[in-house]
PDB file of C-alpha atoms and ligand atoms in Angstrom:
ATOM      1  CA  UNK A 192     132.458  83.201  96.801  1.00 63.00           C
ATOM      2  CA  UNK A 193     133.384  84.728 100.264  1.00 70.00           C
ATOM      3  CA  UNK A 194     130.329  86.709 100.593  1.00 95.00           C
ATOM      4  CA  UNK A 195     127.635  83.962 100.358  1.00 98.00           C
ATOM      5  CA  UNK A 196     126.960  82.130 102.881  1.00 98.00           C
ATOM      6  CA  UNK A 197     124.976  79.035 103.324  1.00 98.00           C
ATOM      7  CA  UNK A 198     123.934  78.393 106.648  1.00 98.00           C
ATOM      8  CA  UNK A 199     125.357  75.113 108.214  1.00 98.00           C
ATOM      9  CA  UNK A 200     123.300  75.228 111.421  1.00 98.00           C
ATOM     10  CA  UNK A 201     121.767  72.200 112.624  1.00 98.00           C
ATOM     11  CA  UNK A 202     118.402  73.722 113.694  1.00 98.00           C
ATOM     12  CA  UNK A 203     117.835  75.565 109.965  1.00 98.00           C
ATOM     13  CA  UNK A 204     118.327  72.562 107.874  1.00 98.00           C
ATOM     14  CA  UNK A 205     115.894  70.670 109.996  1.00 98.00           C
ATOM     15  CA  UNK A 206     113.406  73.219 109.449  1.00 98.00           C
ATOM     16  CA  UNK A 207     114.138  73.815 105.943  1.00 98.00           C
ATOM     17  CA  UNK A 208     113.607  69.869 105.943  1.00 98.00           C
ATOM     18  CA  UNK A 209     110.143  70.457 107.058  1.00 98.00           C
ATOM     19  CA  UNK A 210     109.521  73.429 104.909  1.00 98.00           C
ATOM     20  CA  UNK A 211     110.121  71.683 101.706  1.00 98.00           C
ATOM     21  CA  UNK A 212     107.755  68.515 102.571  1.00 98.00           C
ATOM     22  CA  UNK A 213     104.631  68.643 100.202  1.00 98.00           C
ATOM     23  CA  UNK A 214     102.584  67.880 102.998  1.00 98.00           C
ATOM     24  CA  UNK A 215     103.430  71.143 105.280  1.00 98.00           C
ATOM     25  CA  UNK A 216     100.342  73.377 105.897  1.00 97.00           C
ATOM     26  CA  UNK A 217     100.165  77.084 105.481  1.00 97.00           C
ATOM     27  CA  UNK A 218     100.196  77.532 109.112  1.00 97.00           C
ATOM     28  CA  UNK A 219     103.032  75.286 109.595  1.00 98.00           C
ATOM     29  CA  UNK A 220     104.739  76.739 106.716  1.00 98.00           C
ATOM     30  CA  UNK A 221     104.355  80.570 107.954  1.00 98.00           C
ATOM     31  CA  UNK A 222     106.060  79.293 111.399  1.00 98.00           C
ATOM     32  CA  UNK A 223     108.930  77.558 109.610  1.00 98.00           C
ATOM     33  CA  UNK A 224     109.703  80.663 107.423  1.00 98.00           C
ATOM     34  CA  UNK A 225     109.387  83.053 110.449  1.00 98.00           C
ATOM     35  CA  UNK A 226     112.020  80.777 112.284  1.00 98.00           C
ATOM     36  CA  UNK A 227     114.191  79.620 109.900  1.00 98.00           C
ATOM     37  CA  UNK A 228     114.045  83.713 108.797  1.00 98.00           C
ATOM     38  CA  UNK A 229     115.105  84.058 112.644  1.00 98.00           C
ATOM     39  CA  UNK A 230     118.137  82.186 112.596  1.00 98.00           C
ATOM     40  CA  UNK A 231     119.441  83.615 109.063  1.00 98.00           C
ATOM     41  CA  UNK A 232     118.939  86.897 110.278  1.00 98.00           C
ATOM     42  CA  UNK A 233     120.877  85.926 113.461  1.00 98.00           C
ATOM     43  CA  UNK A 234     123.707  84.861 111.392  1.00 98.00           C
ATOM     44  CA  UNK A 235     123.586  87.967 108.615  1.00 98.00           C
ATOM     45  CA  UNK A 236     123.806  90.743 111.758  1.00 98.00           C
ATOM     46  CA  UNK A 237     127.053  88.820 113.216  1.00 97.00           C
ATOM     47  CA  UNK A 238     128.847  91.704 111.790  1.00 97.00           C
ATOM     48  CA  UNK A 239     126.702  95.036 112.903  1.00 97.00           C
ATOM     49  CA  UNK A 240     128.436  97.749 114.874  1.00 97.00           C
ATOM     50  CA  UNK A 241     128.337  98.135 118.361  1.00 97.00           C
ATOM     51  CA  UNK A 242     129.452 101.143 120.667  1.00 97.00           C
ATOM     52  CA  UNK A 243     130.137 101.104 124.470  1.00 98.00           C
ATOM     53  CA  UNK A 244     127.312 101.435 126.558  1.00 98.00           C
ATOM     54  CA  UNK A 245     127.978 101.725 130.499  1.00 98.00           C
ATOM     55  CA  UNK A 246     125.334 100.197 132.304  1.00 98.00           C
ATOM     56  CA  UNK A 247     124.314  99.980 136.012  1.00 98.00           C
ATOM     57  CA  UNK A 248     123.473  96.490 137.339  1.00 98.00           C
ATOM     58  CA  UNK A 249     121.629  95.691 140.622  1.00 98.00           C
ATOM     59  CA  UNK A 250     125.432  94.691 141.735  1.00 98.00           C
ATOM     60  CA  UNK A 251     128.210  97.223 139.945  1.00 98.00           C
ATOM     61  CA  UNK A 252     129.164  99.361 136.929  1.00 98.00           C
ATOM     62  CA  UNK A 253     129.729  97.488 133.567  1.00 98.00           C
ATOM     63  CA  UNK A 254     130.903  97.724 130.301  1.00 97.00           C
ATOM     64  CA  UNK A 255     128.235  97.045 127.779  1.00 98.00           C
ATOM     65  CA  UNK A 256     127.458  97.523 124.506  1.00 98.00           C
ATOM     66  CA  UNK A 257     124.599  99.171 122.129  1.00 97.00           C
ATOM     67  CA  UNK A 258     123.981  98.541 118.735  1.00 96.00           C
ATOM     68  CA  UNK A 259     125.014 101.571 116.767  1.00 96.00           C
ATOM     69  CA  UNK A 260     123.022 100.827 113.322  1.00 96.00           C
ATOM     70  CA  UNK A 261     119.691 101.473 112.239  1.00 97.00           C
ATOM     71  CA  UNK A 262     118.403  98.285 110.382  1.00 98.00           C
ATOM     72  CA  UNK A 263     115.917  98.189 107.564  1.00 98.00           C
ATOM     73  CA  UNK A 264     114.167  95.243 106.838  1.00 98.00           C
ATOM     74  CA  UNK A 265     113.371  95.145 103.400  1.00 98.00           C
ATOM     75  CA  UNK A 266     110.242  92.389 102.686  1.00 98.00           C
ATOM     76  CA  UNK A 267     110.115  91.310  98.837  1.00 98.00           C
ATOM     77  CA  UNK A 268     106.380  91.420  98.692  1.00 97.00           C
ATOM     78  CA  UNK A 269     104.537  88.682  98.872  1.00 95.00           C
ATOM     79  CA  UNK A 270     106.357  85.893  99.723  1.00 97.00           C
ATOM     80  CA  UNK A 271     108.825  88.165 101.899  1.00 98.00           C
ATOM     81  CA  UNK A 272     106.522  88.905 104.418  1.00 98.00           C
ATOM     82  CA  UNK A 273     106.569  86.132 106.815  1.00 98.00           C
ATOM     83  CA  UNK A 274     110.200  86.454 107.214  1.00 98.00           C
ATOM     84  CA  UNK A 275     109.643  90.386 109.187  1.00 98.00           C
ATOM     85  CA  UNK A 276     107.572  89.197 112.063  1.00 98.00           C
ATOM     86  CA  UNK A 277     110.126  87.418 113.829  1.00 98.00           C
ATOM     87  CA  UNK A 278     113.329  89.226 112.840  1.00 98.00           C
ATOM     88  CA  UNK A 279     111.552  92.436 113.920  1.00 98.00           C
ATOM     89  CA  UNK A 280     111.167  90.983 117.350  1.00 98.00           C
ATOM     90  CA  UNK A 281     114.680  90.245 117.483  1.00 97.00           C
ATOM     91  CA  UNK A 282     115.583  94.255 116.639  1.00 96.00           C
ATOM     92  CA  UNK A 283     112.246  96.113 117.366  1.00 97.00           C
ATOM     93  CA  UNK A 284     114.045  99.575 116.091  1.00 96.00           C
ATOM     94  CA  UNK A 285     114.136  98.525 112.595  1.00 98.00           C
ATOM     95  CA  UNK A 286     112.611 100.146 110.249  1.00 98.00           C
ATOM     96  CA  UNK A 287     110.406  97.919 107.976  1.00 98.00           C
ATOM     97  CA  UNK A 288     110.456  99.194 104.037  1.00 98.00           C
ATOM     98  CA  UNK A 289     108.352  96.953 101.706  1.00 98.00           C
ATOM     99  CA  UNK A 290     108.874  96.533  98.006  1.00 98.00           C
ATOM    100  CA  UNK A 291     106.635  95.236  95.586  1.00 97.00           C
ATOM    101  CA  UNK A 292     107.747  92.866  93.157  1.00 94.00           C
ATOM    102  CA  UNK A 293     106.422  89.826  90.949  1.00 91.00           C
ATOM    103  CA  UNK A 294     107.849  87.659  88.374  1.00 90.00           C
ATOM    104  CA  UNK A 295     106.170  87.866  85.167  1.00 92.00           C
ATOM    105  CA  UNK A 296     104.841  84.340  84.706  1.00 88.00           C
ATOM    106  CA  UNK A 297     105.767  84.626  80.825  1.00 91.00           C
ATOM    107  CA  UNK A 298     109.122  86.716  80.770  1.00 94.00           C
ATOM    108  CA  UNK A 299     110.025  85.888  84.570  1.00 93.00           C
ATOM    109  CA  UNK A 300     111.241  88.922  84.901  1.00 94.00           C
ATOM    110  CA  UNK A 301     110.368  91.198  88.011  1.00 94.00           C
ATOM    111  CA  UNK A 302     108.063  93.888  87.989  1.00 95.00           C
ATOM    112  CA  UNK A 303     107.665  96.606  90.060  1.00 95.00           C
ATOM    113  CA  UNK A 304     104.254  97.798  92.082  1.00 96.00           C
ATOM    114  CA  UNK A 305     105.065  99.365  95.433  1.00 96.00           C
ATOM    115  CA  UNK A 306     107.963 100.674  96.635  1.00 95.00           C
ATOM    116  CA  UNK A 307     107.353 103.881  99.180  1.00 93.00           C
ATOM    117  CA  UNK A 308     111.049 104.624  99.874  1.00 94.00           C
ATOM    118  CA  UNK A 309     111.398 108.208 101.186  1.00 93.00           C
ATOM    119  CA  UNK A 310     114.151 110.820  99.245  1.00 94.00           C
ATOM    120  CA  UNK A 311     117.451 109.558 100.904  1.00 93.00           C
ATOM    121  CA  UNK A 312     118.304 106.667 102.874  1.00 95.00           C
ATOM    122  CA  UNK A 313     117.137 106.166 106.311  1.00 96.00           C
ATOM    123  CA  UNK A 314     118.840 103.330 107.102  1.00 97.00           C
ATOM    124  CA  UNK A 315     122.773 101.970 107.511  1.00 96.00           C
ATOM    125  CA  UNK A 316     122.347  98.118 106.700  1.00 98.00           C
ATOM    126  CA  UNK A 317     119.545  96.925 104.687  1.00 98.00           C
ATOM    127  CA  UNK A 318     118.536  93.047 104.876  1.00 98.00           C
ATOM    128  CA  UNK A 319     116.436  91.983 101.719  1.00 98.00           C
ATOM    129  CA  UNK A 320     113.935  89.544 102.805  1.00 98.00           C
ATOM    130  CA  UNK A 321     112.470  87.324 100.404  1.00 98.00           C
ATOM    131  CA  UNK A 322     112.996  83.197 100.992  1.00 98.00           C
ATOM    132  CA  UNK A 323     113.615  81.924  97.076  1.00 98.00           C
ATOM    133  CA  UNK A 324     116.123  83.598  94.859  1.00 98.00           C
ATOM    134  CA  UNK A 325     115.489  82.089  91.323  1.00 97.00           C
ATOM    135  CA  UNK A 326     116.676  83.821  88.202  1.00 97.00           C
ATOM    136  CA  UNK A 327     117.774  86.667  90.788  1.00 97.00           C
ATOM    137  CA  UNK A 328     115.858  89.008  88.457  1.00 97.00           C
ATOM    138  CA  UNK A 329     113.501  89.928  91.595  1.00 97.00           C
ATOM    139  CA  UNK A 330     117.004  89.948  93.811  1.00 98.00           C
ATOM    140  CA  UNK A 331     119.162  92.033  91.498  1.00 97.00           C
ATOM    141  CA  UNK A 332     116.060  94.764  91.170  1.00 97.00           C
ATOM    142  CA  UNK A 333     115.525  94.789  94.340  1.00 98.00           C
ATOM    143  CA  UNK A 334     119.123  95.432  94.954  1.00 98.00           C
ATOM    144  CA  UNK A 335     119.064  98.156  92.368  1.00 97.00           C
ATOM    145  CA  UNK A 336     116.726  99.908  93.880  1.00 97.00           C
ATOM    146  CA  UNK A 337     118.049 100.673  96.890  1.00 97.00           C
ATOM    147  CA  UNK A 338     121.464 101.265  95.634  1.00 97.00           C
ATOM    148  CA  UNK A 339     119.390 104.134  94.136  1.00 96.00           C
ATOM    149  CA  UNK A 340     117.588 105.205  97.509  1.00 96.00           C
ATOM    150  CA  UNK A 341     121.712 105.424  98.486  1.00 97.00           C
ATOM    151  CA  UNK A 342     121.773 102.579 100.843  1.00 97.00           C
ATOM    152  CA  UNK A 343     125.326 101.998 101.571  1.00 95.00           C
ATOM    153  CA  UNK A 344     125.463  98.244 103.088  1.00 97.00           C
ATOM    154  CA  UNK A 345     122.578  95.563 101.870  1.00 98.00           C
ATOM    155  CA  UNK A 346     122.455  92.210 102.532  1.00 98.00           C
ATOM    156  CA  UNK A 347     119.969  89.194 100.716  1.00 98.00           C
ATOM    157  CA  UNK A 348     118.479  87.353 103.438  1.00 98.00           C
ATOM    158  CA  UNK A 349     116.879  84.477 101.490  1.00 98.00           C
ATOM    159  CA  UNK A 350     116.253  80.579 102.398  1.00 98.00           C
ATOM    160  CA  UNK A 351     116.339  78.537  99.134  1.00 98.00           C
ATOM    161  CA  UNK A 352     118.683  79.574  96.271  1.00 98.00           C
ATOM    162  CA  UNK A 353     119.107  78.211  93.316  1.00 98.00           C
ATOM    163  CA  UNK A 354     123.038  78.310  91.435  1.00 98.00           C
ATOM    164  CA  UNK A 355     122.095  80.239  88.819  1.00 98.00           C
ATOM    165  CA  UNK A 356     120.206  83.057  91.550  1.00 98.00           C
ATOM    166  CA  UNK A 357     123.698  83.421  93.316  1.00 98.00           C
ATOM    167  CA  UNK A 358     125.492  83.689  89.991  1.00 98.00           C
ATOM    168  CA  UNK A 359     123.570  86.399  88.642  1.00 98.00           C
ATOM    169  CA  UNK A 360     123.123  88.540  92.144  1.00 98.00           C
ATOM    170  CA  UNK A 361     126.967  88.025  92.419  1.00 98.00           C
ATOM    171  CA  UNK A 362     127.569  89.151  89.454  1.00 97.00           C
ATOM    172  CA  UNK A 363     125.071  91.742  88.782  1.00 97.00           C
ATOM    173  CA  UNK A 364     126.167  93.582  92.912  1.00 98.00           C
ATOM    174  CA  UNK A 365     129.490  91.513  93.802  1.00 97.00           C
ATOM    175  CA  UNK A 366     129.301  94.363  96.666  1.00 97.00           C
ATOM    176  CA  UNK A 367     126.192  92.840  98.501  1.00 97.00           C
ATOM    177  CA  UNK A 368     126.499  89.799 101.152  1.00 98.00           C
ATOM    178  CA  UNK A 369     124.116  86.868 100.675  1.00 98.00           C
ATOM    179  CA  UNK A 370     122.670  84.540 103.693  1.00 98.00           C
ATOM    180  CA  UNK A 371     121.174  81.652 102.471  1.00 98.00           C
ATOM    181  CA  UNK A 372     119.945  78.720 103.789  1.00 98.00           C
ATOM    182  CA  UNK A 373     120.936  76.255 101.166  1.00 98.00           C
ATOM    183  CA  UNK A 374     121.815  76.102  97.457  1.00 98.00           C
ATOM    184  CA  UNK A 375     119.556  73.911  95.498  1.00 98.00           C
ATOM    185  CA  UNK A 376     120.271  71.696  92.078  1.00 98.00           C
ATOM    186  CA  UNK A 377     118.821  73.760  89.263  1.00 98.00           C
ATOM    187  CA  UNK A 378     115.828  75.756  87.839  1.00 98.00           C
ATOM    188  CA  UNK A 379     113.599  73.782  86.236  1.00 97.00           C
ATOM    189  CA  UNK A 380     111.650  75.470  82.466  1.00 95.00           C
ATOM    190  CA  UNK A 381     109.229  77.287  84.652  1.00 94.00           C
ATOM    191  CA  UNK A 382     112.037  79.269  86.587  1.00 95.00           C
ATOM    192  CA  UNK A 383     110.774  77.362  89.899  1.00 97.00           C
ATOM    193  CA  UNK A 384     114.001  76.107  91.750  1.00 98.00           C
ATOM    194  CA  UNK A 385     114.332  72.180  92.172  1.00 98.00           C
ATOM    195  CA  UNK A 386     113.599  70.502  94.527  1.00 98.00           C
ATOM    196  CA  UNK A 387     113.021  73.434  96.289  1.00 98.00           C
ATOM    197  CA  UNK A 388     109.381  74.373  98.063  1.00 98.00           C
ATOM    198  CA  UNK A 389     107.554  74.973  94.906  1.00 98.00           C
ATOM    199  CA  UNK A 390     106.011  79.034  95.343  1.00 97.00           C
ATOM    200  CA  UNK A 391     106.720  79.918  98.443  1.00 98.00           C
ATOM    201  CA  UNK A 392     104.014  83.029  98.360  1.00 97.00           C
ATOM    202  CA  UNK A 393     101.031  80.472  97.664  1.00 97.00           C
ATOM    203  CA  UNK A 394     102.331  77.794  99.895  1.00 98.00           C
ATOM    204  CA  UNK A 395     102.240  81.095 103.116  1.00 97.00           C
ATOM    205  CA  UNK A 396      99.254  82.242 102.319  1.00 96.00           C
ATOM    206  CA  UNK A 397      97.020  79.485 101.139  1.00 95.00           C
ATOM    207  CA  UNK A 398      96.561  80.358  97.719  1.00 95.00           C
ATOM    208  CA  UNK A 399      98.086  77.589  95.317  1.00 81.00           C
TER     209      UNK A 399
HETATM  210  C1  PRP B 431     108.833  84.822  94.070  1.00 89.32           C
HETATM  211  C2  PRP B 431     109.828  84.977  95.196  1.00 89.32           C
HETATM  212  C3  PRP B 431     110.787  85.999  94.656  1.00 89.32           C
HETATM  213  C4  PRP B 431     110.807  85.665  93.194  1.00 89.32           C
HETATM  214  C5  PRP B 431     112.058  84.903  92.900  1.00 89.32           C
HETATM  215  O1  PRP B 431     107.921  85.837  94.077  1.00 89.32           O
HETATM  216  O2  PRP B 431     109.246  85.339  96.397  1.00 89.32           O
HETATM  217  O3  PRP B 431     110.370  87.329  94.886  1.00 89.32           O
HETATM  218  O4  PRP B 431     109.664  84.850  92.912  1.00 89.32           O
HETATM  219  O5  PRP B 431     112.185  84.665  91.558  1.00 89.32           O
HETATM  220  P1  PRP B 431     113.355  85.294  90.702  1.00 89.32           P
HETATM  221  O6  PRP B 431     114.619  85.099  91.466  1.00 89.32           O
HETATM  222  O7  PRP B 431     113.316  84.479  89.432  1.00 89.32           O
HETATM  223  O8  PRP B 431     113.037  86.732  90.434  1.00 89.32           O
HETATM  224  P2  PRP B 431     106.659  85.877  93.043  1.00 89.32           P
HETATM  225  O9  PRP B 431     107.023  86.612  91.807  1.00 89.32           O
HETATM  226  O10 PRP B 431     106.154  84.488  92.862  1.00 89.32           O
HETATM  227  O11 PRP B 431     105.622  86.791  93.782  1.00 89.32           O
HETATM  228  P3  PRP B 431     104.794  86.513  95.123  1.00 89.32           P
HETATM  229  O12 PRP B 431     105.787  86.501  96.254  1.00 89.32           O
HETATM  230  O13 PRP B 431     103.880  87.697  95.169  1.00 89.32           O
HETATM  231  O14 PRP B 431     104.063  85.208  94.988  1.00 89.32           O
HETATM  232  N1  URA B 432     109.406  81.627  93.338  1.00 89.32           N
HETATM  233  C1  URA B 432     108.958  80.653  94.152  1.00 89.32           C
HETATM  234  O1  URA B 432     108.105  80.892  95.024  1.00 89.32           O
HETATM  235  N2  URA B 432     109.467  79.405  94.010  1.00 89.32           N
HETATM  236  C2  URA B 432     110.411  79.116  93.091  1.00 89.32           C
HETATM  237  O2  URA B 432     110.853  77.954  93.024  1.00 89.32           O
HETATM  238  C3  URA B 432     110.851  80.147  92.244  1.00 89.32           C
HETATM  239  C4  URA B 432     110.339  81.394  92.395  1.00 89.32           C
END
């Protein structure tokens, strides 16, 4: 599958290491998902335009280069959340578009409650934020959605996946690039991915 990638970086599976222990607090947690969100993100932009930019140095003329996209962030809501802060640092002139989504706890399908897009897309890359892709039902609506809004490039920015996830958000937009930082074993009855983090939105904000 060419256009998922799981990321082999050192410093990402060390902190997904420490993201999955039982034992990691909410704060700790929030700082390993902003980071490990970092370094995806890093890895998911490798292919954004650029266009020459001359620039003046202290010293001489030289040949630079400006990035020629606007990026939206798109933040799964809840559990997407902690993965803006520290991306957005890294390009301060995205735009930020949240989308409100939760599983049904019976169904486990996704259902929508926010979503603020404006008529026509604003943006030329979209990265969906959101760290666990399960069933991919959340994924693939998310997905849909913006395909309707008209966005022309998207990308899934999560950090655990499960097989079945990938299979069904390949299959459902084989068009879309995914940037994951692993692949886990299986989903268990509940739809929760094992080994995985158990639910990532509780374990941020202190709520399980
Ligand atoms: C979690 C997660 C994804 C979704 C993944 O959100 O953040 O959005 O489940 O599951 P899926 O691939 O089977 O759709 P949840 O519904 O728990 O909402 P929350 O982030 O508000 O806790
Ligand atoms: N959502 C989570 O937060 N964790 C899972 O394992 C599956 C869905």
């Amino acid at each position: 599958m060419s256009n998922v990638h799981v990321s082999t970086h050192p410093l990402v599976r060390h902190k997904v290491c420490l993201l999955r222990n039982v034992e990691t607090e909410p704060r700790t947690f929030r700082e390993l998902i902003r980071e490990i969100a970092m370094l995806l993100a890093y890895e998911a932009t490798a292919d954004l335009k650029t266009r020459p930019t001359p620039v003046q140095t202290p010293l001489a003329g030289a040949e630079g280069e400006s990035l020629e996209e606007i990026i939206g962030l798109v933040p799964v809501l809840r559990a997407g959340l902690g993965m803006v802060e520290g991306i957005w640092e890294m390009m301060p002139s995205a735009e930020v578009w949240h989308i409100g989504l939760f599983r049904d706890e019976r169904t486990l399908k996704p259902v929508e409650y926010y979503n603020k897009l404006p008529v026509g897309p604003t943006v030329h890359v979209c990265l969906i934020l959101d760290p666990m892709l399960a069933t991919g039902g959340s994924a693939i609506a998310t997905v849909d959605v913006l395909k309707r809004w008209g966005a022309q490039r998207i990308k899934f920015v999560g950090i655990i996946a499960s097989p079945e996830g990938v299979k069904a958000l390949t299959e459902a937009h084989p068009d879309i690039d995914l940037h994951v930082a692993t692949i886990d074993s299986h989903l268990n009855e509940q739809g929760y991915i094992v080994p995985g983090l158990g639910d990532a939105g509780d374990r941020q904000f202190g709520t399980g």
